[in-house]
XYZ file of C-alpha atoms in Angstrom:
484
model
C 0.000 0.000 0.000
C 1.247 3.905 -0.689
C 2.304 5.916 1.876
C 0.377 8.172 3.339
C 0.530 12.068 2.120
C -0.645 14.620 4.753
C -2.413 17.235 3.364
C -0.500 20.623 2.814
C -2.239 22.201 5.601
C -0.384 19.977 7.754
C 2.595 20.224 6.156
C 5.711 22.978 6.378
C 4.452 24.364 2.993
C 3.951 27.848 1.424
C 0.809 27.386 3.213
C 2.084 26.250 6.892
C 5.307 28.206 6.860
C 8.025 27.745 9.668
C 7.032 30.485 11.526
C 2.997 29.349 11.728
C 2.042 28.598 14.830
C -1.407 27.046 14.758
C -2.338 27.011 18.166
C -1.560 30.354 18.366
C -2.998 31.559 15.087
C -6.396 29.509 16.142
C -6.504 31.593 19.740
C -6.100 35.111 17.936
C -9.068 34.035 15.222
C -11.304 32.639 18.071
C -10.598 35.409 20.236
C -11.254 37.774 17.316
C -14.564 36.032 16.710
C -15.465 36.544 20.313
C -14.565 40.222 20.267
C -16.770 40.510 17.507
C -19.242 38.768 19.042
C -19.775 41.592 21.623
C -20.527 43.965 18.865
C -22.785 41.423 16.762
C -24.953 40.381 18.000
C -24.068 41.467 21.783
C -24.289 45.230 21.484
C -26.842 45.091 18.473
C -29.393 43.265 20.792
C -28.451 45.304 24.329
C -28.793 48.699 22.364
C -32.070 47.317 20.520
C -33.630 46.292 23.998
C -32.193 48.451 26.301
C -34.098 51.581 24.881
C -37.542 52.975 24.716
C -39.374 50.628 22.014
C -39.913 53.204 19.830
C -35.664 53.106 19.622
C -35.248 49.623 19.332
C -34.490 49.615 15.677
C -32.478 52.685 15.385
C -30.360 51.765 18.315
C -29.805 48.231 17.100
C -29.013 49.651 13.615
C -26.452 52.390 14.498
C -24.161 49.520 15.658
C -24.688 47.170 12.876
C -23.920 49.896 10.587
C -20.709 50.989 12.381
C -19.419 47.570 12.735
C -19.790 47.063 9.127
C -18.527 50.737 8.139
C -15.511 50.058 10.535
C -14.663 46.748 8.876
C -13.909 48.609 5.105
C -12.542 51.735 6.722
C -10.118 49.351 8.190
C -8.408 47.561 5.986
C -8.500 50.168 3.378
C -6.468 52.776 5.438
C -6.490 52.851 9.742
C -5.013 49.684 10.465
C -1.893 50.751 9.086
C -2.587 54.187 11.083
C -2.569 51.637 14.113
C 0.079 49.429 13.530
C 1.924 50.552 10.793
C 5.165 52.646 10.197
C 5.590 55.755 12.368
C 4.210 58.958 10.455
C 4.335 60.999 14.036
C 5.060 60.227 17.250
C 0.855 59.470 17.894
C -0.191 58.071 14.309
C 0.641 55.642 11.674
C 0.951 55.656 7.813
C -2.003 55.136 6.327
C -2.223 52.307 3.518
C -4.623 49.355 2.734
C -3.971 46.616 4.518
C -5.740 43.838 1.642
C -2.737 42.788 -0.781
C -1.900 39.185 -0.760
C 2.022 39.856 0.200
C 0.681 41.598 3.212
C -1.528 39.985 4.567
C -0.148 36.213 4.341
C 3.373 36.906 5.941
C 4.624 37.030 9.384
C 2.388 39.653 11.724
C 4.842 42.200 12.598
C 4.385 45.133 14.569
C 7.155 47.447 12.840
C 7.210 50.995 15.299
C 7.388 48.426 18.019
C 10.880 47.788 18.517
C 11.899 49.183 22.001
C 15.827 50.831 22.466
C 17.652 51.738 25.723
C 18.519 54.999 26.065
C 22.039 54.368 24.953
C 20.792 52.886 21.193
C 20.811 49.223 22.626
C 17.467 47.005 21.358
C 15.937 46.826 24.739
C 12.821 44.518 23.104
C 12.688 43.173 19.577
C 9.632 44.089 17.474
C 6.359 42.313 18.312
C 6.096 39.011 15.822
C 3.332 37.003 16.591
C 3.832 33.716 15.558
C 0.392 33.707 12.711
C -0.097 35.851 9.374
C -0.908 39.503 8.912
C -4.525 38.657 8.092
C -5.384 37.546 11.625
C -4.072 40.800 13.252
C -5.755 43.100 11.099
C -8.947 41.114 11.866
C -8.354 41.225 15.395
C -7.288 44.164 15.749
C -10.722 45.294 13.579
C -13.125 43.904 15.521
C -11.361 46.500 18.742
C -12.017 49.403 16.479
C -15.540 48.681 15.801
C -16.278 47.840 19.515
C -15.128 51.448 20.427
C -17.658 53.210 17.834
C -20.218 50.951 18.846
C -19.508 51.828 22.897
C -19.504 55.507 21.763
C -22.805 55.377 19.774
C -24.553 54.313 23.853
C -24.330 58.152 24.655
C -25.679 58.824 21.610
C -29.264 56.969 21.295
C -32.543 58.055 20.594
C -31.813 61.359 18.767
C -28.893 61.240 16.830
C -29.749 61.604 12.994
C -29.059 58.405 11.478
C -26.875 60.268 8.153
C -24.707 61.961 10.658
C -23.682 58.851 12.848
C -23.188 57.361 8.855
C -20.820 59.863 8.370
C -19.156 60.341 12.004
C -18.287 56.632 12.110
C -15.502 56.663 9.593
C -14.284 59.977 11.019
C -14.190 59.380 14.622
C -12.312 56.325 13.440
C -9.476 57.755 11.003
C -8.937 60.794 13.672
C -9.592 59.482 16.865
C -9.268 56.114 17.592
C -6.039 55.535 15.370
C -4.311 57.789 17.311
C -5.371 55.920 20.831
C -4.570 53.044 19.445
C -1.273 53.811 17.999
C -0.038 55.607 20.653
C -0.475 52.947 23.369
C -0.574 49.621 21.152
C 1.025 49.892 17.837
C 4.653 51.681 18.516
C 3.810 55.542 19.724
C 5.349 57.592 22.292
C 3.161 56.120 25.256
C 3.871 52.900 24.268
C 7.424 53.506 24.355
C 7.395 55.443 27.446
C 5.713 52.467 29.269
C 2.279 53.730 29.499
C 0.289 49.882 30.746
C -3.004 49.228 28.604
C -3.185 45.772 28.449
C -6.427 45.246 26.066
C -7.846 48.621 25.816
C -9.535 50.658 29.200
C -7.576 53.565 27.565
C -7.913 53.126 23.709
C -11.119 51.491 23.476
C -13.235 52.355 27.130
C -11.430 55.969 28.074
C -11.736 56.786 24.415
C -15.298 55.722 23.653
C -16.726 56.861 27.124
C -15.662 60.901 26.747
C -16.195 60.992 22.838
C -19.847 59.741 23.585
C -20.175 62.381 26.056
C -18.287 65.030 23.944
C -20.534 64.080 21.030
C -23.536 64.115 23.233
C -22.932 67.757 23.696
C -22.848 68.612 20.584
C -25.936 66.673 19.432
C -27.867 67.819 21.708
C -30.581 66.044 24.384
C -33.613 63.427 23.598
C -37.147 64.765 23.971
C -38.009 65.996 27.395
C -40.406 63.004 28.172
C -37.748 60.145 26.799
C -35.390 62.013 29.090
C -37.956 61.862 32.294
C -38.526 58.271 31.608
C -36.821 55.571 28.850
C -37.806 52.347 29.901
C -35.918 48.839 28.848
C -38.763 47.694 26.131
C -36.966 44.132 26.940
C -35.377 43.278 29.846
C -34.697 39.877 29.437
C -32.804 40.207 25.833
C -30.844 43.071 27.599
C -29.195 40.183 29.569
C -28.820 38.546 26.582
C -26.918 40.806 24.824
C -25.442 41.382 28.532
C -23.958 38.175 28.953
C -22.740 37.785 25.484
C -20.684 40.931 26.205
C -19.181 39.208 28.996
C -18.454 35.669 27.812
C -17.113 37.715 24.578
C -14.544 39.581 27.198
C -12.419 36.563 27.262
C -11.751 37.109 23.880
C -11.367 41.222 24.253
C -8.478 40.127 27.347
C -7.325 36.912 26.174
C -6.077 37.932 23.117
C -3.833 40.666 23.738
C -0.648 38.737 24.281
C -0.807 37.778 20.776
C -0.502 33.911 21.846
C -2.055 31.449 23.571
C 0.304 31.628 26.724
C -0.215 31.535 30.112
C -0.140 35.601 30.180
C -3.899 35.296 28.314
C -4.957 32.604 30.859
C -4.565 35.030 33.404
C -6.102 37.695 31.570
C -9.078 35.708 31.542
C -9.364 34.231 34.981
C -8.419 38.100 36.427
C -11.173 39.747 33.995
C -14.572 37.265 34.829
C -13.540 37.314 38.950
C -13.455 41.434 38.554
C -16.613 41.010 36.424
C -18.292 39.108 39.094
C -16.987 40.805 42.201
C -18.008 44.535 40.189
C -21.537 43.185 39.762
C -22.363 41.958 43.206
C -21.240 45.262 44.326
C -23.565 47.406 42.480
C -26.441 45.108 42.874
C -26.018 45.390 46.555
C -25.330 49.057 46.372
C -28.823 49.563 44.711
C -30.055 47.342 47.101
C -28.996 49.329 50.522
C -29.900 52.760 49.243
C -32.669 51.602 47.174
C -34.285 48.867 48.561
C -34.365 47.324 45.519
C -31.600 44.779 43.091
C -31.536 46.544 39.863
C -31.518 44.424 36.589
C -30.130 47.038 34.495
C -27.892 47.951 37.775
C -26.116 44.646 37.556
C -25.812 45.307 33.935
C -23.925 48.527 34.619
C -21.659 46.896 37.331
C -20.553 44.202 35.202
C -19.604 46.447 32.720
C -17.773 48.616 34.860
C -15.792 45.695 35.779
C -15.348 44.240 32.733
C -13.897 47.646 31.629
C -11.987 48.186 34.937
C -9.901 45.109 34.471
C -9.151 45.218 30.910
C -5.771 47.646 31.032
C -4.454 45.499 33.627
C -6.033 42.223 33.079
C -2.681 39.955 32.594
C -0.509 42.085 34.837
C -2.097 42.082 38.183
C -2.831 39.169 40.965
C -6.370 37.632 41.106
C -6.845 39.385 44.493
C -5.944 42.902 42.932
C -8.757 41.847 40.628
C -11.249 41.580 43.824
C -10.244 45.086 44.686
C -10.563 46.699 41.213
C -13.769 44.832 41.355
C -14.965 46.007 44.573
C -14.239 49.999 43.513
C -15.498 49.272 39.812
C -18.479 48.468 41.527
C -18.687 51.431 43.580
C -17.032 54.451 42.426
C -18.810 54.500 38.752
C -22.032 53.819 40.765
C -21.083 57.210 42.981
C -20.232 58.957 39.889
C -23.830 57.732 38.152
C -26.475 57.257 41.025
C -24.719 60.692 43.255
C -22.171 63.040 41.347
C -24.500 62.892 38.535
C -27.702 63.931 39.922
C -26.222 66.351 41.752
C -23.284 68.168 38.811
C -24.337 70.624 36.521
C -22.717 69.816 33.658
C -23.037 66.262 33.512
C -26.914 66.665 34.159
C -27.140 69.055 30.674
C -25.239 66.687 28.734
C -27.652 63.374 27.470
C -25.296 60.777 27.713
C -28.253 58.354 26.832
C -26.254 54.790 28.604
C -24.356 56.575 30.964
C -21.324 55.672 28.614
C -19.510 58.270 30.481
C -19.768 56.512 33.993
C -19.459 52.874 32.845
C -16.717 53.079 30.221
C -15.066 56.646 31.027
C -14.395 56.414 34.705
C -14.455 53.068 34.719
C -11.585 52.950 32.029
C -9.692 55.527 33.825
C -9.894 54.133 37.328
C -8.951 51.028 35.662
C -5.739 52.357 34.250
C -5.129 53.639 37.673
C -5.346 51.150 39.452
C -2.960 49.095 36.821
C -0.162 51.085 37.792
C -0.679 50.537 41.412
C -1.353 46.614 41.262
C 0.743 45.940 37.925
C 2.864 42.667 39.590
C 6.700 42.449 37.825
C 6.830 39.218 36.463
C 3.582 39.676 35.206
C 4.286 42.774 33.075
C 7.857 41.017 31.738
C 5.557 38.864 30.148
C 4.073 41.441 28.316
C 5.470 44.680 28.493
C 8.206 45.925 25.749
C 9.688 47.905 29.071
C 12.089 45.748 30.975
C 11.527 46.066 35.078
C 8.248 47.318 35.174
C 5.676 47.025 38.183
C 3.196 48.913 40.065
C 3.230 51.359 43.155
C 2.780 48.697 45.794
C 5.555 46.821 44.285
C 8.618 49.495 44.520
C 10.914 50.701 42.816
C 9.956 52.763 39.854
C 6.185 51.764 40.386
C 4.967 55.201 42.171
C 6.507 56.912 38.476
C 4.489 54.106 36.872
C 1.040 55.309 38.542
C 2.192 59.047 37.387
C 2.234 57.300 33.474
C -0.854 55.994 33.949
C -2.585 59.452 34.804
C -0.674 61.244 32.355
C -1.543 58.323 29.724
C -4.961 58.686 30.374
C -5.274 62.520 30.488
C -3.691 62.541 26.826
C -6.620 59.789 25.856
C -8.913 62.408 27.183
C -7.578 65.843 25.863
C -7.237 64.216 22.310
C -11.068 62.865 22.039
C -12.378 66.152 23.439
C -10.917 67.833 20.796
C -10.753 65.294 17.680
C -14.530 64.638 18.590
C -15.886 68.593 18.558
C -14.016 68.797 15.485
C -15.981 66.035 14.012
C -18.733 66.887 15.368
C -18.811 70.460 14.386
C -17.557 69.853 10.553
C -20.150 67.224 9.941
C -23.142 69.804 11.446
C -22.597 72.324 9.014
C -23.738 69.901 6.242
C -25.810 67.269 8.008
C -28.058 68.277 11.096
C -26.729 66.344 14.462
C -29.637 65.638 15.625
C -33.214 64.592 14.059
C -36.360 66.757 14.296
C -38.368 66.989 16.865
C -41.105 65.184 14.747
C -38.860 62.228 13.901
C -37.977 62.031 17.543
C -41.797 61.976 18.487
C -42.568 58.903 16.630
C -38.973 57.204 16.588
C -38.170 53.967 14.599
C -41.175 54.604 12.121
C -40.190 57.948 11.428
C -36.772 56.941 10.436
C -36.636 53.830 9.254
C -40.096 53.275 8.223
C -40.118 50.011 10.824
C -41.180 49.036 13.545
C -39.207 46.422 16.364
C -42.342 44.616 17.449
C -45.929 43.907 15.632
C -47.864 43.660 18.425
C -51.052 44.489 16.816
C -50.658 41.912 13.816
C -49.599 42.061 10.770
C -49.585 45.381 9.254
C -52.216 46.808 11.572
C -50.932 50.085 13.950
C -52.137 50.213 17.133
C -55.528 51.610 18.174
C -56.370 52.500 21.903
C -60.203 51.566 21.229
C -59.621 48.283 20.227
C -55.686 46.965 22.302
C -56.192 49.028 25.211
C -53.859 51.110 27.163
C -50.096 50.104 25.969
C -47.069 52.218 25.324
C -43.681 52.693 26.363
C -44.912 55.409 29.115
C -47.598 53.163 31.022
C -47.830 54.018 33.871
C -47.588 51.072 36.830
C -48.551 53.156 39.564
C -45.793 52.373 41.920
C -43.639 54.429 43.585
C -39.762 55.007 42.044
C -37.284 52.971 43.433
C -34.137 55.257 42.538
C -32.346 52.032 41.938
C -30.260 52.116 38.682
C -31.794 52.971 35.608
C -31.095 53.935 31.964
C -30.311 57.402 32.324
C-alpha cells in the first residue's frame, strides 16, 4: 500500500510556513470572533432592547452599521494608522492593509521595537507567531467595539446620516491615534504607558467621545429624558452576557498567543466582572431597597472595563479590589455626582457611557499602575523592570504614566470629537427633528421592532387598550439604577 501524504495544511508548505504557529494563530481568530461577538450580536441586541421601544431599531441599527462601516474603513487605510510605520510620534501611515504579500506573511508590529537609552534594542519588534490577516482582523473587531460603545451616549436622537458619516471619522482621527499611541509603537507605548487590552484606547476613548458628542448633538425629547424604559429586559441580559463571555476574547487575546499571560487575563477579567456586579447590585439594594436588573448590567460592565488595562498584569486578588471599587465608584459617579453636577446633568449621555466606560476605564488604568505585579508585566510589556506602586521601585513613576496616559486619551477625544462633530453639522443636522424624535423607529426607518397588533395593523387604543412605552404602573420610584 502507498504511503500516506498529509495534506498541505499539515505540512511545512507555502501554506504552513516555519514560523505558523497554529495554536496560536487559532486563539487570535477565536478570540477575534469573540470580540466581535460583543458587537454582533451582543451590542446590536443590548442597544435594541435596552431603549424605549420606539428606539429599538435605530439603536440596534447604528451599531450594525458601524461595525460594518468600521470593517472597510479598516483595511482600506487605519489599520496601518494603528500598527503601521511611524508617520508621528501618535499616528501611523495610512495604507490598505488587503494585498496578498501583506496579509499572508509574518504579523509584525514594525514601530514596536523598544531601544535603551544608549541605542541598545531593549525589546525586539512584536512578531506574533500567525499571518498579517489575523491581526488586522483582530485588531478590527477592537475598532468597531469602540464606535459601537460611543454610539450608547448617543441613542434616541442622533440623525441616522450623521452617525453614517461620524463613524468613519471618529475612526481615522480618533481612535487611530489611541490606538497607535499605546498599542502599535507611539510615544506612550514607548514610554511604558500599561493598557493591556484597551480601558484607555477602546473604554477611556469611547466613554468621553460619547459624552463630547452628546454635547454637541444635543438632548432626547423631554419626556424620553424623564422616563426611557428597557422595552426588553430579558434580551438586555442577553446581549449582557454575550458581552461578557465575549470579554475573554477582548483580554485573552492581547498577548498575541495562547500563553499563560492570556490565561490570566481571563481568569483576572470574569472574577473582577463578578466581584463589580455583586457590588452594584447590593449598592442599589442598601440605598434603594431594591436589586436593579439594568444595575447589575452597569456593574458588570464597569468591571469588565476596569480590568481590561491590567487584566494579565495584576494578581487575582488585585482583581477583587478593582472589582470592589469598579463596583462602587462608577455607581457614585452615576447614582450621586451625577444627579447632583451641573454639567453632567445638561449633557444626554443616553447609557451613561460616560460613567461605565469613562471612569471606569480611567480608574482602571489607575489602578494598573498601582497593582501591575513584575513578572507579570515582563511577560508582556516591551519595558524591561516594570511594576506597580505597591511593588517598589519605579512603580509610584508608573502610577504618574498611567494618569498622564490617560489625560492625553482624554484631551485628544475632546478635541478630535468637537471637530468632528462640528464639521459634519454644518452639512448634516446632528440631531433629528423633533417630529422624527416623536414617533422614533417609524419615522426613520419606516419600521417598527415589534408587531404587536398583527400584521400590518398600527395600534388603536379603542380596540388593544392602554399600551405604550410610558404606562404608567402606579408604583412608587425605586431610585435604583436605571437607563439614564
Amino acid at each position: 500500500m502507498a504511503a500516506s501524504v498529509l495534506p498541505s495544511a499539515y505540512q511545512t508548505s507555502a501554506s504552513s510556513p516555519d514560523w505558523l504557529n497554529k495554536g496560536d494563530n487559532a486563539w487570535q481568530m477565536t478570540s477575534a470572533t469573540l470580540v466581535g461577538l460583543q458587537s454582533v450580536p451582543g451590542l446590536v441586541i443590548l442597544y435594541g432592547s435596552i431603549v424605549k421601544k420606539k428606539w429599538a431599531v435605530n439603536s440596534a441599527f447604528m451599531a450594525l452599521y458601524a461595525f460594518s462601516a468600521v470593517v472597510i474603513c479598516w483595511v482600506t487605510w487605519a489599520y496601518k494608522m494603528s500598527f503601521g510605520e511611524k508617520l508621528l510620534p501618535f499616528w501611523g501611515k495610512a495604507g490598505p492593509a488587503l494585498g496578498q504579500k501583506f496579509l499572508i506573511k509574518q504579523a509584525a508590529l514594525p514601530a514596536s521595537t523598544q531601544y535603551h537609552f544608549n541605542g541598545e534594542v531593549e525589546t525586539a519588534m512584536i512578531t506574533p507567531f500567525y499571518p498579517m490577516a489575523s491581526m488586522v482582523w483582530f485588531q478590527c473587531v477592537f475598532a468597531a467595539i469602540a464606535v459601537i460603545l460611543l454610539a450608547g451616549s448617543l441613542l434616541g436622537r442622533m440623525n441616522i446620516r450623521a452617525w453614517m458619516a461620524f463613524v468613519p471619522l471618529w475612526l481615522t482621527f480618533s481612535y487611530t491615534v489611541g490606538a497607535f499611541s499605546l498599542w502599535g509603537g507611539g510615544f506612550l507605548f514607548h514610554w511604558g504607558v500599561m493598557d493591556y487590552s484597551g480601558g484607555y484606547v477602546i473604554h477611556l476613548s469611547s466613554g468621553v467621545a460619547g459624552f463630547t458628542a452628546a454635547y454637541w448633538v444635543g438632548p432626547r425629547l423631554t419626556i424620553d429624558r424623564e422616563r426611557f424604559p428597557p422595552n426588553n429586559v430579558l434580551m438586555t441580559l442577553a446581549g449582557a452576557g454575550l458581552l461578557w463571555m465575549g470579554w475573554a476574547g477582548f483580554n485573552g487575546g492581547d498577548p498575541y498567543s495562547a500563553n499563560i499571560d492570556s490565561s490570566m487575563a481571563v481568569l483576572n477579567t470574569n472574577i473582577c466582572a463578578a466581584t463589580s456586579l455583586l457590588v452594584w447590585t447590593w449598592l442599589d439594594v442598601i440605598f434603594f431597597g431594591k436589586p436593579s436588573v439594568i444595575g447589575a448590567v452597569q456593574g458588570m460592565i464597569t468591571g469588565l472595563v476596569c480590568i481590561t488595562p491590567g487584566a494579565g498584569l495584576v494578581q487575582g486578588w488585585a482583581a477583587i479590589i478593582m472589582g470592589i471599587l469598579s463596583g462602587s465608584i462608577p455607581w457614585f459617579t452615576m447614582m450621586v455626582v451625577h444627579k447632583r453636577w451641573t454639567l453632567l446633568q445638561q449633557v444626554d449621555d443616553t447609557l451613561g457611557v460616560f460613567h461605565t466606560h469613562a471612569v471606569a476605564g480611567y480608574l482602571g488604568g489607575i489602578l494598573t499602575g498601582l497593582f501591575a505585579e513584575p513578572t507579570l508585566c515582563s511577560l508582556f510589556l516591551p519595558v524591561t523592570n516594570s511594576r506597580g506602586g505597591i511593588y517598589g521601585g519605579s512603580g509610584g513613576t508608573q502610577i504618574l504614566k498611567q494618569i498622564v496616559g490617560g489625560a492625553f486619551i482624554i484631551g485628544w477625544n475632546i478635541v478630535s470629537t468637537s471637530i468632528i462633530c462640528v464639521v459634519i453639522g454644518l452639512v448634516i443636522p446632528l440631531r433629528m427633528s423633533d417630529e422624527q424624535l416623536l414617533i422614533g423607529d417609524d419615522a426613520v426607518h419606516g419600521e417598527e421592532a415589534y408587531a404587536l397588533w398583527g400584521d400590518g395593523e398600527k395600534y388603536d387604543g379603542t380596540k388593544h387598550g392602554f399600551y405604550s412605552d410610558d404606562t404608567s404602573h402606579h408604583r412608587p420610584v425605586s431610585g435604583a439604577t436605571q437607563v439614564l
